Amino acid sequence: MYEHDVVVVGAGGAGLRAAIAADEAGADVAIVSKLHPVRSHTGAAEGGINAALRDADSWEDHAYDTMKGSDYLGDAPAIETLCQNSPYEVIQLEHWGMAFSREDDGRVSQRPFGGLSFPRTTYAGAETGHHLLHTMYEQVVKRGIEVYDEWHVLDLAVTDEERPEDRHCHGVVGYDVASGEVSGFKARDGVILATGGPGQAFDHTTNAVSCTGDGQAMAYRAGVPLEDMEFIQFHPTTLPSTGVLISEGVRGEGGILYNADGERFMFEHGYANNDGELASRDVVSRAELTEVNEGRGIEDEYVHLDMRHLGEERITDRLENILHLAEDFEGADGLDEPMPVKPGQHYAMGGLETDENGETCVGGLYAAGECACASVHGANRLGGNALPELIVFGKRAGYHAAGKEMEPAEIETGQRGEFERATVDSPVELGDPGSFGDAVADGGAVAASGSADADSVLDSTVEQARQRIDTLLHSDGIHHSEVRADVQETMTAKVNVFREENGLKEALREIRQAREEYENVAVSDPSQTFNTDLLQTIETRNLLDLAEAITVGALARDEFRGAHWRAEHQERKDDEWLKHTLLSWNDGSPELWFRPVVLEGEEKTYKPKTRSY
Ligand SMILES: Cc1cc2nc3c(=O)[nH]c(=O)nc-3n(C[C@H](O)[C@H](O)[C@H](O)COP(=O)(O)OP(=O)(O)OC[C@H]3O[C@@H](n4cnc5c(N)ncnc54)[C@H](O)[C@@H]3O)c2cc1C
């Protein structure tokens, strides 16, 4: 068994920032990651990081834009924490040597991004995430923080008290990809999950194959509620054949969207008369699909994004990466022709419920980054607001887990304070089909008795994981890829930009069927080393749980808010729905409940207004 004060799971932007903070606070910290840190998906981030750096800008304006972008479903304490702290965090990155793009006078450049009232997106070409990861990884190496890379975390070692709020997380169980060794990682002070989003629940996504929401699923099954999972962001500019992202930076620099008739439809069809292409992402995605559905799409599938008028010098200076992506994946030369684009799954606004300090309702368990929901993005994330979330909340989680004194959080987690139990009209039984054995594909049952000490909780979780792997390696049955492909197709067809009740119910039926098929899953590769077949089988179980949570939330929320569009409910219902959806695993029988959104900020209460761009 390995032992540290703080164990950070995940080495993307959130995990690296959390580890650096925990180290700064004096903890013995380790990072456990299924990928080498600089291969983490944060490296794919292109466009930039929002921070109010200029005198003419303010954190208050950033907070207002973020709240408006969230369609009034973000919690004000979290939004204000983000906007107050992101300038300091960006300056910290600059001091660590991050290669930001600069103006002629040497200041860090900022560009306009969708939904922002000020050009406040700092960037490093169109490779911001790559530079961010490398800058922070240098700090990790410099500080001698231990990194267990290519260790895949299978489960959390959590006690089994009845109420999740009484449970405690003592560590994690890891699987060494290179050797097949299964081992416990004991965390004396805290475990921080920074495992990224669940984009692979969809088949047309900008997210890498590694984005399987493992941390979300593990913590959900251990008792942490999933919050606002229905809010999935579909990015308006992804390449049709692969889902590869064309950064919002293209529109930020002045790129224009055209339909098959050559119309600049964002203005000519009145989708966003003020901001046009730079309206918020949900608005632009719906506009594009409406154009396609009404027969004005190209090849009935996509629209054109044109940046030729920006000129070669500006394009190669600020968007060079985009030229390569369009050429390599679509054969389009962005200097000479428009690029084909369509909406694709991009980001999960929801995630593990945390407060502003990254703490979940389970003792000793924290979450930060895309896997978490501190409730900054609400119903729709603004472009450029995820990267500051990683560094602001990653740092706070790192400090808190390492025992640094923090301001008490204003957001309450778990079933404490004000909450309301709810039901959903599901056509099938939700959750576990009932016969998943602990040792087969479940990997989720809370591990050990509450009275047990940390070592025995870890030992029994490790033993359970070993049995599970053994069973998977020695069974005959269906291959995980069939189950995964079915779920991905279902989600893309029925839980997409446009959602309707019957489609959502069909999706739940299909997910249930996939769960039942998964009961007979087996691994075809018996090897002990680099067994990606085994690991993808385990990831597929996570995707099943998360696909169900997304769909349940989408069915329950019978209103149109932010990225969540419902055919039968075409208005935002503030009287009824200024609340978060939460789903608790409840030993395999998911339970839905609601908690009111917090609109009271430090000095003002945000009043919901009509959201127009
Ligand atoms: C193509 C693209 C472009 C984007 N551009 C921008 C942008 O310009 N600006 C912006 O603000 N946002 C952007 N985003 C969003 C933003 O990049 C992501 O939300 C963010 O990088 C996620 O970071 P993370 O640290 O939470 O997770 P990730 O970077 O995904 O890292 C997850 C980490 O967890 C580890 N992990 C996962 N599961 C396990 C497991 N079971 N065991 C061990 N380790 C595990 C992985 O190895 C990895 O190290 C973009 C997103 C995409 C997809």
Coordinates of N, CA, C and O in Angstrom, one line a residue, residues 14 17-18 77-83 85 89 192 354-358 367-369 372 374-376 387-399 411:
A14 N -6.9 20.7 -13.4 CA -7.4 20.8 -12.0 C -6.5 20.0 -11.1 O -6.1 20.4 -10.0
R17 N -3.0 21.7 -10.5 CA -3.1 22.9 -9.6 C -3.4 22.5 -8.2 O -2.9 23.1 -7.2
A18 N -4.3 21.4 -8.0 CA -4.6 21.0 -6.7 C -3.3 20.4 -6.0 O -3.1 20.7 -4.8
P77 N -22.1 32.4 -4.9 CA -20.8 32.3 -4.2 C -19.7 31.6 -5.0 O -18.5 32.0 -4.9
A78 N -20.1 30.6 -5.8 CA -19.1 29.9 -6.6 C -18.6 30.8 -7.8 O -17.4 30.9 -8.1
I79 N -19.6 31.5 -8.4 CA -19.3 32.3 -9.5 C -18.4 33.5 -9.1 O -17.4 33.8 -9.7
E80 N -18.7 34.1 -8.0 CA -17.9 35.2 -7.5 C -16.5 34.8 -7.1 O -15.5 35.5 -7.3
T81 N -16.4 33.6 -6.5 CA -15.1 33.0 -6.1 C -14.3 32.9 -7.4 O -13.1 33.2 -7.4
L82 N -14.9 32.3 -8.4 CA -14.2 32.1 -9.7 C -13.7 33.5 -10.3 O -12.5 33.6 -10.6
C83 N -14.5 34.5 -10.3 CA -14.2 35.7 -11.0 C -13.2 36.6 -10.2 O -12.4 37.3 -10.8
N85 N -10.9 35.4 -8.3 CA -9.6 34.7 -8.2 C -8.9 34.4 -9.5 O -7.7 34.2 -9.5
E89 N -4.8 33.9 -10.5 CA -4.3 32.6 -11.0 C -3.6 32.8 -12.3 O -2.7 32.1 -12.6
I192 N -8.5 14.0 -3.7 CA -9.1 15.0 -4.6 C -9.3 14.4 -5.9 O -8.4 13.9 -6.6
T354 N -20.0 19.9 -5.1 CA -19.0 20.4 -4.2 C -19.4 21.8 -3.7 O -20.2 22.5 -4.3
D355 N -18.8 22.2 -2.6 CA -18.9 23.7 -2.2 C -17.8 24.4 -2.9 O -17.0 23.9 -3.7
E356 N -17.6 25.7 -2.5 CA -16.6 26.6 -3.1 C -15.2 26.1 -2.7 O -14.2 26.6 -3.3
N357 N -15.1 25.3 -1.7 CA -13.7 24.8 -1.3 C -13.4 23.4 -1.9 O -12.5 22.8 -1.5
G358 N -14.3 23.0 -2.8 CA -14.1 21.7 -3.4 C -14.5 20.5 -2.6 O -14.3 19.3 -3.0
A367 N -13.5 17.3 -5.0 CA -13.5 17.2 -6.4 C -13.3 18.6 -7.0 O -13.7 19.6 -6.4
A368 N -12.6 18.6 -8.2 CA -12.3 19.9 -8.8 C -12.2 19.7 -10.3 O -11.9 18.6 -10.8
G369 N -12.5 20.8 -11.1 CA -12.4 20.7 -12.5 C -13.7 20.2 -13.1 O -14.7 20.3 -12.5
A372 N -16.3 18.1 -11.3 CA -17.0 18.6 -10.2 C -18.1 19.6 -10.6 O -18.1 20.1 -11.8
A374 N -19.1 22.8 -8.7 CA -19.2 23.9 -7.7 C -20.3 24.8 -8.0 O -20.7 25.7 -7.3
S375 N -20.9 24.6 -9.2 CA -22.0 25.3 -9.7 C -21.6 26.7 -10.2 O -22.2 27.7 -9.8
V376 N -20.6 26.7 -11.0 CA -20.2 28.0 -11.7 C -20.9 28.2 -13.0 O -21.3 29.3 -13.4
L387 N -11.2 26.7 -17.9 CA -9.8 26.7 -17.5 C -9.6 27.5 -16.2 O -8.9 27.0 -15.3
P388 N -10.2 28.7 -16.1 CA -10.0 29.3 -14.7 C -10.7 28.5 -13.6 O -10.2 28.5 -12.5
E389 N -11.7 27.8 -13.9 CA -12.3 26.9 -12.9 C -11.3 25.9 -12.4 O -11.2 25.6 -11.2
L390 N -10.5 25.3 -13.3 CA -9.6 24.3 -12.9 C -8.6 24.9 -11.9 O -8.2 24.3 -10.9
I391 N -8.0 26.1 -12.3 CA -7.0 26.6 -11.5 C -7.5 27.3 -10.2 O -6.8 27.2 -9.1
V392 N -8.7 27.9 -10.2 CA -9.2 28.5 -9.0 C -9.7 27.4 -8.0 O -9.2 27.4 -6.9
F393 N -10.5 26.5 -8.5 CA -11.0 25.5 -7.6 C -10.1 24.3 -7.3 O -10.1 23.7 -6.2
G394 N -9.2 24.0 -8.3 CA -8.2 23.1 -8.0 C -7.3 23.5 -6.8 O -7.0 22.8 -5.9
K395 N -6.9 24.8 -6.9 CA -6.1 25.3 -5.8 C -6.8 25.3 -4.5 O -6.3 24.9 -3.4
R396 N -8.1 25.7 -4.5 CA -8.8 25.7 -3.2 C -9.0 24.3 -2.6 O -8.8 24.1 -1.4
A397 N -9.3 23.3 -3.5 CA -9.4 21.9 -3.0 C -8.1 21.4 -2.5 O -8.0 20.8 -1.4
G398 N -7.0 21.8 -3.1 CA -5.6 21.4 -2.7 C -5.3 21.9 -1.3 O -4.9 21.2 -0.4
Y399 N -5.6 23.2 -1.1 CA -5.4 23.9 0.2 C -6.2 23.2 1.3 O -5.8 22.9 2.4
I411 N -22.0 27.4 0.2 CA -22.9 26.4 -0.5 C -22.9 25.2 0.4 O -21.8 24.7 0.8

